[in-house]
mmCIF file of C-alpha atoms and ligand atoms in Angstrom:
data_model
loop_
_atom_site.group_PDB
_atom_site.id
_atom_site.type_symbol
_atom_site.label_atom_id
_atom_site.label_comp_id
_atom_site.label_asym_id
_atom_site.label_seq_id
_atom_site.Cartn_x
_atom_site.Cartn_y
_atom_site.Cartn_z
ATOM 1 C CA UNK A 1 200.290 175.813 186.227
ATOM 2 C CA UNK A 2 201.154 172.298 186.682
ATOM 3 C CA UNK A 3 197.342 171.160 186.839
ATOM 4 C CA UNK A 4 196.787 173.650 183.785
ATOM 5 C CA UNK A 5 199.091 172.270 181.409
ATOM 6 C CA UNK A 6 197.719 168.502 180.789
ATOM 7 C CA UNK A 7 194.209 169.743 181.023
ATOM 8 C CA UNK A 8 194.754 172.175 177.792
ATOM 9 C CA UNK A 9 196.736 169.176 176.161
ATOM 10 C CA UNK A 10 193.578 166.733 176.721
ATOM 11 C CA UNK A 11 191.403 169.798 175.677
ATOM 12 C CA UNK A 12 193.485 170.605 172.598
ATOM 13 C CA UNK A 13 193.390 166.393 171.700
ATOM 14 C CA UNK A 14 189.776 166.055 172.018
ATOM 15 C CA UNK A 15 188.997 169.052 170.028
ATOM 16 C CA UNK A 16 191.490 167.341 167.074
ATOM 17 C CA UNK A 17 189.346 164.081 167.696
ATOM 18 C CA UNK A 18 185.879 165.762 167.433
ATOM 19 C CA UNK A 19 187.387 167.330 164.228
ATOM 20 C CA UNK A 20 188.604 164.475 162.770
ATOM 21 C CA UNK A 21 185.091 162.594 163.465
ATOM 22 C CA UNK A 22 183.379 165.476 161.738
ATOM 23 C CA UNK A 23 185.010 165.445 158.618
ATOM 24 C CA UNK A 24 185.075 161.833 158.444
ATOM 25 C CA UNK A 25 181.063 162.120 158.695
ATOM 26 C CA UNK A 26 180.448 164.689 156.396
ATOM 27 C CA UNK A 27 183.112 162.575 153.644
ATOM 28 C CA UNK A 28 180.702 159.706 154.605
ATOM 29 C CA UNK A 29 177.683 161.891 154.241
ATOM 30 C CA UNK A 30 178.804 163.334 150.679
ATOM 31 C CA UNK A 31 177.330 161.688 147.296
ATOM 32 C CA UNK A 32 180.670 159.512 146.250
ATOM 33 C CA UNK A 33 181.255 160.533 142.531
ATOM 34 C CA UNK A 34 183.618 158.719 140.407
ATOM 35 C CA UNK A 35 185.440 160.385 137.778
ATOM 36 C CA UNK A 36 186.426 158.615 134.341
ATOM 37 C CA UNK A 37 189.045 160.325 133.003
ATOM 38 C CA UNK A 38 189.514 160.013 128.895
ATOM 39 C CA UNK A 39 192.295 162.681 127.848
ATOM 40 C CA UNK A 40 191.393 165.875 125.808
ATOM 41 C CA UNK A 41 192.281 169.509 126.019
ATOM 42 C CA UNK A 42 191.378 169.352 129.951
ATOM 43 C CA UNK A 43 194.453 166.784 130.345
ATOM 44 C CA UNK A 44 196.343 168.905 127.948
ATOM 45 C CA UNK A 45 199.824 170.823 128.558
ATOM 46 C CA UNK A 46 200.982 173.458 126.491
ATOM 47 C CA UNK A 47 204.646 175.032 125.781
ATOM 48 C CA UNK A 48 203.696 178.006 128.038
ATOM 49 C CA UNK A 49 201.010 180.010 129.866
ATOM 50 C CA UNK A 50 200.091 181.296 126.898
ATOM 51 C CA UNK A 51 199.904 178.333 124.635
ATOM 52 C CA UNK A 52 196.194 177.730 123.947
ATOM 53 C CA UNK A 53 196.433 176.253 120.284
ATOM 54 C CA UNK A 54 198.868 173.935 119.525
ATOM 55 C CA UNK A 55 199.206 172.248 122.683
ATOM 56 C CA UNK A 56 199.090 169.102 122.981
ATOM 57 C CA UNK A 57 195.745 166.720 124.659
ATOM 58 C CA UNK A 58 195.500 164.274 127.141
ATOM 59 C CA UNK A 59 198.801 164.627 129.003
ATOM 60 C CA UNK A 60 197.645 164.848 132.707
ATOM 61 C CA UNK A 61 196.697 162.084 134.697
ATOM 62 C CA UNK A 62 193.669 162.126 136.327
ATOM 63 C CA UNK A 63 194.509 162.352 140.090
ATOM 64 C CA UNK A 64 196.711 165.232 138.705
ATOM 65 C CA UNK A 65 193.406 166.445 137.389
ATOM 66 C CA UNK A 66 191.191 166.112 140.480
ATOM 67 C CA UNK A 67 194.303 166.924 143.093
ATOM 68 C CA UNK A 68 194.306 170.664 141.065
ATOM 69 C CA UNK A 69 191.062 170.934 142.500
ATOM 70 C CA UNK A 70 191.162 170.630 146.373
ATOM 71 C CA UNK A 71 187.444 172.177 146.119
ATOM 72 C CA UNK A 72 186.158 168.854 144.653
ATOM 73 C CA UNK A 73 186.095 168.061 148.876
ATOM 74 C CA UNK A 74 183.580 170.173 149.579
ATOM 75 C CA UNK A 75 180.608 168.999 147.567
ATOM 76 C CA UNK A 76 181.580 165.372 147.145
ATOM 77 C CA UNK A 77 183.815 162.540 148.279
ATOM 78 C CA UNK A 78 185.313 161.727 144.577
ATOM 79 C CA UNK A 79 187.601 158.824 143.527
ATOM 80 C CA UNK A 80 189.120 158.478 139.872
ATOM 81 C CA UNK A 81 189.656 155.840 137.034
ATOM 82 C CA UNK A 82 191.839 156.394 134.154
ATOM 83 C CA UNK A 83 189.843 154.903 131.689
ATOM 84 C CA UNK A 84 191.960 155.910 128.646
ATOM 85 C CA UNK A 85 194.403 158.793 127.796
ATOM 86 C CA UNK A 86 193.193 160.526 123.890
ATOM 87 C CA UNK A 87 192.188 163.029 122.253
ATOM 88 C CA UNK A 88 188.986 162.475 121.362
ATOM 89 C CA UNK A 89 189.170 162.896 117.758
ATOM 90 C CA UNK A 90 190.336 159.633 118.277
ATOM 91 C CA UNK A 91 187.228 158.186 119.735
ATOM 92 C CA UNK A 92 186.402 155.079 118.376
ATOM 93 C CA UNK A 93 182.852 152.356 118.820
ATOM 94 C CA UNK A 94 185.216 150.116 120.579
ATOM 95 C CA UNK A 95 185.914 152.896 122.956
ATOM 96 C CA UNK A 96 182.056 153.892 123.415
ATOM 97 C CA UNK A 97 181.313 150.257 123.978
ATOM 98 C CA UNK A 98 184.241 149.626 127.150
ATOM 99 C CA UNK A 99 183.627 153.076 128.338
ATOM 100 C CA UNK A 100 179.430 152.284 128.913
ATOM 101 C CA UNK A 101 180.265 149.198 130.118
ATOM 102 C CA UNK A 102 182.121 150.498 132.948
ATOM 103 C CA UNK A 103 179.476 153.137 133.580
ATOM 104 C CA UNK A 104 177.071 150.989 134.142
ATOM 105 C CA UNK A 105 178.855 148.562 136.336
ATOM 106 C CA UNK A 106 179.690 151.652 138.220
ATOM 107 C CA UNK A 107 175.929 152.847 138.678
ATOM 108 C CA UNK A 108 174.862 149.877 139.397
ATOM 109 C CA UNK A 109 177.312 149.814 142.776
ATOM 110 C CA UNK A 110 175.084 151.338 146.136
ATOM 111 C CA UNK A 111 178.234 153.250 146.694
ATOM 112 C CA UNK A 112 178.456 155.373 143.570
ATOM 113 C CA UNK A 113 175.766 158.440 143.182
ATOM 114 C CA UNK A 114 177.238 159.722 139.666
ATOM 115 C CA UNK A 115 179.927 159.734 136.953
ATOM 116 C CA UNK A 116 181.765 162.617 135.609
ATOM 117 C CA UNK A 117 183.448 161.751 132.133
ATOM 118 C CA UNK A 118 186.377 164.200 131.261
ATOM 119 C CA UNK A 119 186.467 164.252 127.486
ATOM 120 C CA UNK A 120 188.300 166.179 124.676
ATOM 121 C CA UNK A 121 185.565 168.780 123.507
ATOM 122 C CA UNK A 122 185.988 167.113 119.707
ATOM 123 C CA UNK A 123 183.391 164.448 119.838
ATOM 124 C CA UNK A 124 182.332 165.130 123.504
ATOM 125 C CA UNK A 125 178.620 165.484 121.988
ATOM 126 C CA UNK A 126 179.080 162.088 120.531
ATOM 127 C CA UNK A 127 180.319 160.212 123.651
ATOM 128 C CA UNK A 128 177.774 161.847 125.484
ATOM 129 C CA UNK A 129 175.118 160.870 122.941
ATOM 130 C CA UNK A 130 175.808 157.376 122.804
ATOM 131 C CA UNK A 131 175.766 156.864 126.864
ATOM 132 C CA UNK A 132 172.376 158.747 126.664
ATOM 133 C CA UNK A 133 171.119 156.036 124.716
ATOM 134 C CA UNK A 134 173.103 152.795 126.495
ATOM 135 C CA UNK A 135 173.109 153.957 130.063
ATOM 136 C CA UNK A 136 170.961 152.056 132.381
ATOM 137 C CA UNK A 137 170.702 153.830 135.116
ATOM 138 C CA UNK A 138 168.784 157.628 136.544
ATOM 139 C CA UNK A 139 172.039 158.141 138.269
ATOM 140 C CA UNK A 140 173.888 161.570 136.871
ATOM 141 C CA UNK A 141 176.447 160.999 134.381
ATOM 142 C CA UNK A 142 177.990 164.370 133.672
ATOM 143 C CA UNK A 143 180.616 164.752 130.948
ATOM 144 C CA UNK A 144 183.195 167.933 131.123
ATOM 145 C CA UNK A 145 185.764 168.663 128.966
ATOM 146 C CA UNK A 146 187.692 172.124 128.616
ATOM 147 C CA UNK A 147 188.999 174.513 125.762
ATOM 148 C CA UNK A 148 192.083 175.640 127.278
ATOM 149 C CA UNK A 149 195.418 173.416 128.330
ATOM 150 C CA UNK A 150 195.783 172.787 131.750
ATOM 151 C CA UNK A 151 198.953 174.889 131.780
ATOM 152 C CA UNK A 152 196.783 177.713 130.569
ATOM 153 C CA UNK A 153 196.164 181.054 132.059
ATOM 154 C CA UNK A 154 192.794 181.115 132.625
ATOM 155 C CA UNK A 155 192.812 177.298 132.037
ATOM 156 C CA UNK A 156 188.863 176.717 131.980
ATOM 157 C CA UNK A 157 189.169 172.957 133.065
ATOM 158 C CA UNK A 158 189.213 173.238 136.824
ATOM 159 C CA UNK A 159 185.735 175.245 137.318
ATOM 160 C CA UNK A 160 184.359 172.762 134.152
ATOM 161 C CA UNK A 161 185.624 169.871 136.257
ATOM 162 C CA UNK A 162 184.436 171.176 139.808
ATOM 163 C CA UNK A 163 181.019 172.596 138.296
ATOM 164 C CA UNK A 164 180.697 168.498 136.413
ATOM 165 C CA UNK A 165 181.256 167.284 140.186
ATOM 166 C CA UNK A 166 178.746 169.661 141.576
ATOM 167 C CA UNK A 167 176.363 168.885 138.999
ATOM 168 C CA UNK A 168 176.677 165.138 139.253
ATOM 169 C CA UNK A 169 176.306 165.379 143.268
ATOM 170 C CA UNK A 170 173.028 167.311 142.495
ATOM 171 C CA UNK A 171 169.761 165.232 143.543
ATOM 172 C CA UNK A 172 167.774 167.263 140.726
ATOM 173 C CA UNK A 173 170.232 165.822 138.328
ATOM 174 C CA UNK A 174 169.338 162.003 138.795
ATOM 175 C CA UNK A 175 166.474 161.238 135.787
ATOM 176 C CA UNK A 176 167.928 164.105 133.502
ATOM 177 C CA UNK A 177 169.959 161.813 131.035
ATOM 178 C CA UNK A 178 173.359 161.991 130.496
ATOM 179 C CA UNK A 179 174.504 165.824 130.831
ATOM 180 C CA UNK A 180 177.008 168.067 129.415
ATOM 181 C CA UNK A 181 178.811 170.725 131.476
ATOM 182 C CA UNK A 182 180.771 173.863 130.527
ATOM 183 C CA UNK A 183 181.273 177.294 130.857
ATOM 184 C CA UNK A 184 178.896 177.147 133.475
ATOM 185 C CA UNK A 185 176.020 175.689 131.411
ATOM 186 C CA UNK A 186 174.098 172.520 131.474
ATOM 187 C CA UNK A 187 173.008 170.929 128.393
ATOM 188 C CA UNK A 188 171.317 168.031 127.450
ATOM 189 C CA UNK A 189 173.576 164.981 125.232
ATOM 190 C CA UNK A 190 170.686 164.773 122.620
ATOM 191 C CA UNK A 191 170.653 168.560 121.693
ATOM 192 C CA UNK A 192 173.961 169.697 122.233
ATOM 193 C CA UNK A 193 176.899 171.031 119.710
ATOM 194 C CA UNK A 194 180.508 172.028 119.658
ATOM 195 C CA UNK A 195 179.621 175.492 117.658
ATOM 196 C CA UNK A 196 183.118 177.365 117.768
ATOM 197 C CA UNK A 197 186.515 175.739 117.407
ATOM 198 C CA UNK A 198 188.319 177.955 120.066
ATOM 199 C CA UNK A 199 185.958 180.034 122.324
ATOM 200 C CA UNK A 200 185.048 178.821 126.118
ATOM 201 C CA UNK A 201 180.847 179.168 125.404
ATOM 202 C CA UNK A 202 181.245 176.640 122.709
ATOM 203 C CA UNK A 203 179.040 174.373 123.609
ATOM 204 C CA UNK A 204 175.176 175.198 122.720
ATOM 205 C CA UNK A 205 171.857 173.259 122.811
ATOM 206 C CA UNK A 206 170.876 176.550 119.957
ATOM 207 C CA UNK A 207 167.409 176.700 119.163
ATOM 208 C CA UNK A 208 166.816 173.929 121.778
ATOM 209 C CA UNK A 209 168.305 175.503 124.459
ATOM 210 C CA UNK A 210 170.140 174.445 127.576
ATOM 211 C CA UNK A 211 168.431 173.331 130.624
ATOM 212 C CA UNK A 212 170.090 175.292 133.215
ATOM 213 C CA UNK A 213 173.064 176.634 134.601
ATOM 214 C CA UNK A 214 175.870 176.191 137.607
ATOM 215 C CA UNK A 215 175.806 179.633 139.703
ATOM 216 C CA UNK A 216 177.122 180.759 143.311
ATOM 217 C CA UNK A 217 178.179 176.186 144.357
ATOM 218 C CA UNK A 218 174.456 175.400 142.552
ATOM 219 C CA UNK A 219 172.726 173.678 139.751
ATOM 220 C CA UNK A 220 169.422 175.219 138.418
ATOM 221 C CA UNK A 221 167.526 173.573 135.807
ATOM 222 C CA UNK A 222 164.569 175.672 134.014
ATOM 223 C CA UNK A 223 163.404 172.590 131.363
ATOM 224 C CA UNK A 224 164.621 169.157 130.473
ATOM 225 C CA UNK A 225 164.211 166.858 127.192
ATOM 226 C CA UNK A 226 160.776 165.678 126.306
ATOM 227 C CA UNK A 227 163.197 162.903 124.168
ATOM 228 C CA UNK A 228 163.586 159.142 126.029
ATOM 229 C CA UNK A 229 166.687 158.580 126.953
ATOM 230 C CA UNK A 230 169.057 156.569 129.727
ATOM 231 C CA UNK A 231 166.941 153.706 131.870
ATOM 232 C CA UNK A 232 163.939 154.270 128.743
ATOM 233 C CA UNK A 233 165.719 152.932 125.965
ATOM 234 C CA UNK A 234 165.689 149.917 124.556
ATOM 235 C CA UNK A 235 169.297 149.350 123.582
ATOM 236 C CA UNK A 236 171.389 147.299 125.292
ATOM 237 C CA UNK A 237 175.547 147.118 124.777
ATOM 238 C CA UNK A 238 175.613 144.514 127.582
ATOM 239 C CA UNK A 239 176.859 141.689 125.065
ATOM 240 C CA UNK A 240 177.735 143.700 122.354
ATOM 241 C CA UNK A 241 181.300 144.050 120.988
ATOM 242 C CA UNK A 242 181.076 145.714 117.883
ATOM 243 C CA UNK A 243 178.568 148.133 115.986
ATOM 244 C CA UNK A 244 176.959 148.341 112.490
ATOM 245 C CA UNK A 245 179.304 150.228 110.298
ATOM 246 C CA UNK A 246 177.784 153.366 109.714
ATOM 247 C CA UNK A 247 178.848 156.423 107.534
ATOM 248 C CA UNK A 248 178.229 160.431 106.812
ATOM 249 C CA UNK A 249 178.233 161.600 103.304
ATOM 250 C CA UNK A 250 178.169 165.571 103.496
ATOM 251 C CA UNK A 251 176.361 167.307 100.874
ATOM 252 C CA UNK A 252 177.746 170.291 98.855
ATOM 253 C CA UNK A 253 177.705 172.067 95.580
ATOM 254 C CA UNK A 254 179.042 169.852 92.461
ATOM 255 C CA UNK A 255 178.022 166.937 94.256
ATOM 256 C CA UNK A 256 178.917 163.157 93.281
ATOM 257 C CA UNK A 257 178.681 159.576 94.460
ATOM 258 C CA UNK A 258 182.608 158.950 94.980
ATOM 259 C CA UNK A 259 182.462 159.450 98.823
ATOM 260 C CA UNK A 260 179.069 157.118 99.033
ATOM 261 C CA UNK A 261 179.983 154.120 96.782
ATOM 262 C CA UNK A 262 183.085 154.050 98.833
ATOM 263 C CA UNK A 263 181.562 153.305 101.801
ATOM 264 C CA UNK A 264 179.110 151.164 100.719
ATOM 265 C CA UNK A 265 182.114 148.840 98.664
ATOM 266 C CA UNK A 266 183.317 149.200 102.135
ATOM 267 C CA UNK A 267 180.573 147.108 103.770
ATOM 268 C CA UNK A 268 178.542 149.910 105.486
ATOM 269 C CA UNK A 269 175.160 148.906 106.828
ATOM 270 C CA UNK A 270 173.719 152.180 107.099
ATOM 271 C CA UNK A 271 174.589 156.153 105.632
ATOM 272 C CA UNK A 272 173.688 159.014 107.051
ATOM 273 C CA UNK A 273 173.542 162.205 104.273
ATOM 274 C CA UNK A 274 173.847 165.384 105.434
ATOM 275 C CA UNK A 275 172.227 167.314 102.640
ATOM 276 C CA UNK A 276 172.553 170.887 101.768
ATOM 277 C CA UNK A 277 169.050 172.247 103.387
ATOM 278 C CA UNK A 278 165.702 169.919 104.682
ATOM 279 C CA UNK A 279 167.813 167.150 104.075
ATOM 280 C CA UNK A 280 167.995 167.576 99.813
ATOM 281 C CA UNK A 281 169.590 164.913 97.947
ATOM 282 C CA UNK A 282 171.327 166.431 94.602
ATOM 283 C CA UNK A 283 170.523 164.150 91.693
ATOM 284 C CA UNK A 284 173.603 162.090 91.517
ATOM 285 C CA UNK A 285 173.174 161.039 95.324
ATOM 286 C CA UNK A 286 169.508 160.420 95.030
ATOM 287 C CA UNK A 287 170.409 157.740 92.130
ATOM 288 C CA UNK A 288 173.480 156.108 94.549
ATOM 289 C CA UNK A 289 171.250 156.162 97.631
ATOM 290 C CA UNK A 290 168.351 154.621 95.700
ATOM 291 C CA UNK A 291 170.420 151.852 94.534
ATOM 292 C CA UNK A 292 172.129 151.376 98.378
ATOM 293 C CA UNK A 293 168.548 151.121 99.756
ATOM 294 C CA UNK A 294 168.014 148.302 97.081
ATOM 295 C CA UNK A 295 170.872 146.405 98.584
ATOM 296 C CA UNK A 296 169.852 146.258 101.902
ATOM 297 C CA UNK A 297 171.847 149.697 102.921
ATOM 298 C CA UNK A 298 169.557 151.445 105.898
ATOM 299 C CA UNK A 299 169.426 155.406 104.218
ATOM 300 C CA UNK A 300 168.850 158.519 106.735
ATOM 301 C CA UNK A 301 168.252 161.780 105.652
ATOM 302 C CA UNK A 302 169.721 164.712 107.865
ATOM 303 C CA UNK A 303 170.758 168.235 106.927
ATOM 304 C CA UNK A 304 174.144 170.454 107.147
ATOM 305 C CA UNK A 305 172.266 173.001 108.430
ATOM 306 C CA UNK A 306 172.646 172.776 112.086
ATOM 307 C CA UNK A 307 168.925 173.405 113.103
ATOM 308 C CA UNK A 308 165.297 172.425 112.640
ATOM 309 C CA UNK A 309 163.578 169.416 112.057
ATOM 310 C CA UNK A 310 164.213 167.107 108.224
ATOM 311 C CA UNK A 311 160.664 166.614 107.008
ATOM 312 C CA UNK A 312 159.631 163.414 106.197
ATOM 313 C CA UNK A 313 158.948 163.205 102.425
ATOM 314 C CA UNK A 314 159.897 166.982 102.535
ATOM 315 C CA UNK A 315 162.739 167.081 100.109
ATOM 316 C CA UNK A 316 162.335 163.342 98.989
ATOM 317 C CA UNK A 317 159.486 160.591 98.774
ATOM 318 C CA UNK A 318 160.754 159.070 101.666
ATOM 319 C CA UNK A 319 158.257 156.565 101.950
ATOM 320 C CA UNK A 320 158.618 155.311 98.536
ATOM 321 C CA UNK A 321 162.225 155.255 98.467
ATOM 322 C CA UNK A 322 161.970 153.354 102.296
ATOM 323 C CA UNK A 323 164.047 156.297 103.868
ATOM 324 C CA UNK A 324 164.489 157.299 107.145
ATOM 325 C CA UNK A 325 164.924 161.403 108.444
ATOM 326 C CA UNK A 326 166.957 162.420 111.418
ATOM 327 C CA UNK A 327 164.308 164.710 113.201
ATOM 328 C CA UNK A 328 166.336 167.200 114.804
ATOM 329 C CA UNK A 329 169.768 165.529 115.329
ATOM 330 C CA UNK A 330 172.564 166.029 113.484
ATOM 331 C CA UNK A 331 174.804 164.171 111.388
ATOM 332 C CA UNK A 332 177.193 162.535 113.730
ATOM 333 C CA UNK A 333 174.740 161.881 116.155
ATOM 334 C CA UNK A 334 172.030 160.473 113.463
ATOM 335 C CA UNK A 335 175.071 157.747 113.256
ATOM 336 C CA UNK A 336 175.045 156.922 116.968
ATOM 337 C CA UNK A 337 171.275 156.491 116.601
ATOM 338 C CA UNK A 338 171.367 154.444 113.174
ATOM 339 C CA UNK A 339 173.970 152.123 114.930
ATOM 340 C CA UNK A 340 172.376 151.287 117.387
ATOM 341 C CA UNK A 341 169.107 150.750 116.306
ATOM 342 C CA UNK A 342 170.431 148.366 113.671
ATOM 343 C CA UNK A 343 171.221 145.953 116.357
ATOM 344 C CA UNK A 344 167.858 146.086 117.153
ATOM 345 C CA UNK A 345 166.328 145.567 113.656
ATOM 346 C CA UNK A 346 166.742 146.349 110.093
ATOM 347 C CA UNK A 347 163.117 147.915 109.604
ATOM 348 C CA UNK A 348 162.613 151.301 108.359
ATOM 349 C CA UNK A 349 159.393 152.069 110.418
ATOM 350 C CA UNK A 350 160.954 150.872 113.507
ATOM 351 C CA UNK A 351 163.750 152.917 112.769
ATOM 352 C CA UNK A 352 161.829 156.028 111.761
ATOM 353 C CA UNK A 353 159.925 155.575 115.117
ATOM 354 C CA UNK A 354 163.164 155.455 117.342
ATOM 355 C CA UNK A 355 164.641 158.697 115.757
ATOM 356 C CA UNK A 356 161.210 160.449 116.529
ATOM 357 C CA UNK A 357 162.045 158.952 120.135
ATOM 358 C CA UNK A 358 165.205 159.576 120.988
HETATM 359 C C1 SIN B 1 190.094 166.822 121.932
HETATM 360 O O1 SIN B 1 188.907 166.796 121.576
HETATM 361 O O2 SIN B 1 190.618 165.859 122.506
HETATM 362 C C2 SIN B 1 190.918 168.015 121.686
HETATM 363 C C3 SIN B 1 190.181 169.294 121.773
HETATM 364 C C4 SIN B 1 189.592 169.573 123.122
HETATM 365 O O3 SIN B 1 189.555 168.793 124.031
HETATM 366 O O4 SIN B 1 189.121 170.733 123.258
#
């Protein structure tokens, strides 16, 4: 007995040790994954476990966020940055231009394989968008966001945020642009849409479709976008801290000019109008964007619809009125584009070629 009893002890120690080497190899083994935290409905607390309207967004910290999810250890070794606390209806350039900025000095580090972005599900596609188009790097960048509170029953924010981890530890992710992750679906930034105000399978790519899905702790892709994006662009926010004021005028029955000289007495550089259709422009409009294209104003055509491609002198002589269409995108994202390119330059063919690019 006496011989027994420090022999188990050393036994039971050195099985601790070999344990404790293990794990720390596989943490130094896993892809390191940071995640930028931004606020939204996945930071959100409600009243009660019921409350899934009228809660209130971007609450939760993020190491409250990423501590909910003790799973996060198995597929990665994950640190987090809070990089701002909103809801994302609240989004703003100035926000788009500190939050690339920081992705890219991230991806740019040996030590970081991927971002996840946890966003409010508002103007997700937007944020996601714009890094598509700024981010230089073939590293994942995964954004995530969630529908219901944290405090939720149900609360869909901890599989989103484990499935955007997963994703963005993925090898087959790297080169895919910047990607959007929920309810179990993967979608690319260019071709995505919030489509329902409340449901969990908001987000769809539609007549696009998705490129794959998260099932059983795996990512499988079926397609990706034909569309440059990330390390192929040739937009740089390095030095920039501001962008061209660009607006939306919507188009609807009884239509007027109110909304459009407003913004244009208001200094804007470029509008995009979402017409009713291929991109029509009711009579009073054409008149206001004809004379907004004489001083200087960059004009893009896009279309309230939701789908489909705006013809190029379709609905308008676009070449005689020096017009630009959106191709597929829509409205809010035809603004990311238009932005940007006008730091680039103020020509309509060069323009007209980057939104059949991008
Ligand atoms: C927000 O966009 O911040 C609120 C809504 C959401 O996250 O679902």
């Amino acid at each position: 007995m006496r011989l027994h009893k420090p022999s188990s002890l050393f036994i039971v120690l050195g099985l601790l040790l070999c344990s404790a080497f293990a794990h720390a190899d596989t943490a130094a083994k896993q892809p390191h994954i940071v995640i930028l935290a931004t606020g939204g409905t996945i930071a959100g607390s409600g009243a009660d476990s019921t409350t899934t309207v009228g809660y209130t967004a971007a609450t939760v910290g993020v190491q409250r966020l990423i501590d909910a999810v003790p799973e996060l250890k198995k597929v990665a070794q994950v640190s987090g940055e809070q990089v701002m606390q909103i809801a994302s209806e609240n989004m703003n350039n100035a926000a788009w231009l500190e939050l690339a900025k920081r992705v890219n000095v991230l991806l740019k580090r040996a030590d970081v394989d991927g971002i996840v972005i946890t966003h409010g599900t508002d103007t997700l596609e937007e944020t996601a968008y714009f890094l598509d188009l700024v981010v230089k790097s073939s590293k994942p960048v995964v954004l995530v966001g969630a529908m219901r509170p944290s405090t939720a029953i149900s609360a869909d924010g901890p599989i989103n945020l484990y499935n955007a981890v997963l994703l963005a530890a993925t090898p087959e992710a790297n080169g895919k642009g910047v990607l959007v992750v929920l309810n179990d679906q993967i979608n690319a930034a260019r071709d995505v849409s919030k489509t329902n105000t409340a449901t969990l399978d908001t987000f769809k790519s539609s007549e696009l479709g998705l490129l794959g899905y998260i099932q059983g702790n795996r990512a499988y892709f079926y397609r990706s976008s034909t569309r440059k994006h990330t390390r192929d662009t040739e937009f740089d926010i390095a030095n920039l801290s501001v962008l061209p004021q660009v607006d939306i005028v919507y188009g609807y029955a009884n239509m007027n000019r109110i909304a459009l000289d407003a913004f244009v007495n208001a200094g804007a550089k470029g509008i995009i109008h979402a017409g009713t259709g291929d991109g029509s422009l009711a009579t009073p409009l054409k008149t206001a964007l004809t004379e907004a294209r004489k001083k200087g104003i960059l004009i893009v055509r896009a279309s309230r619809v939701g789908q489909g491609i705006v013809a190029r002198n379709g609905e308008a002589d676009d070449d005689q009125l020096d017009f630009v269409v959106a191709d597929t995108l829509n409205a809010q994202k035809a603004r990311i584009l238009l932005m940007l390119a006008l730091t680039r330059t103020a020509d309509t063919k060069e323009i007209q070629r980057m939104f059949y690019t991008y």
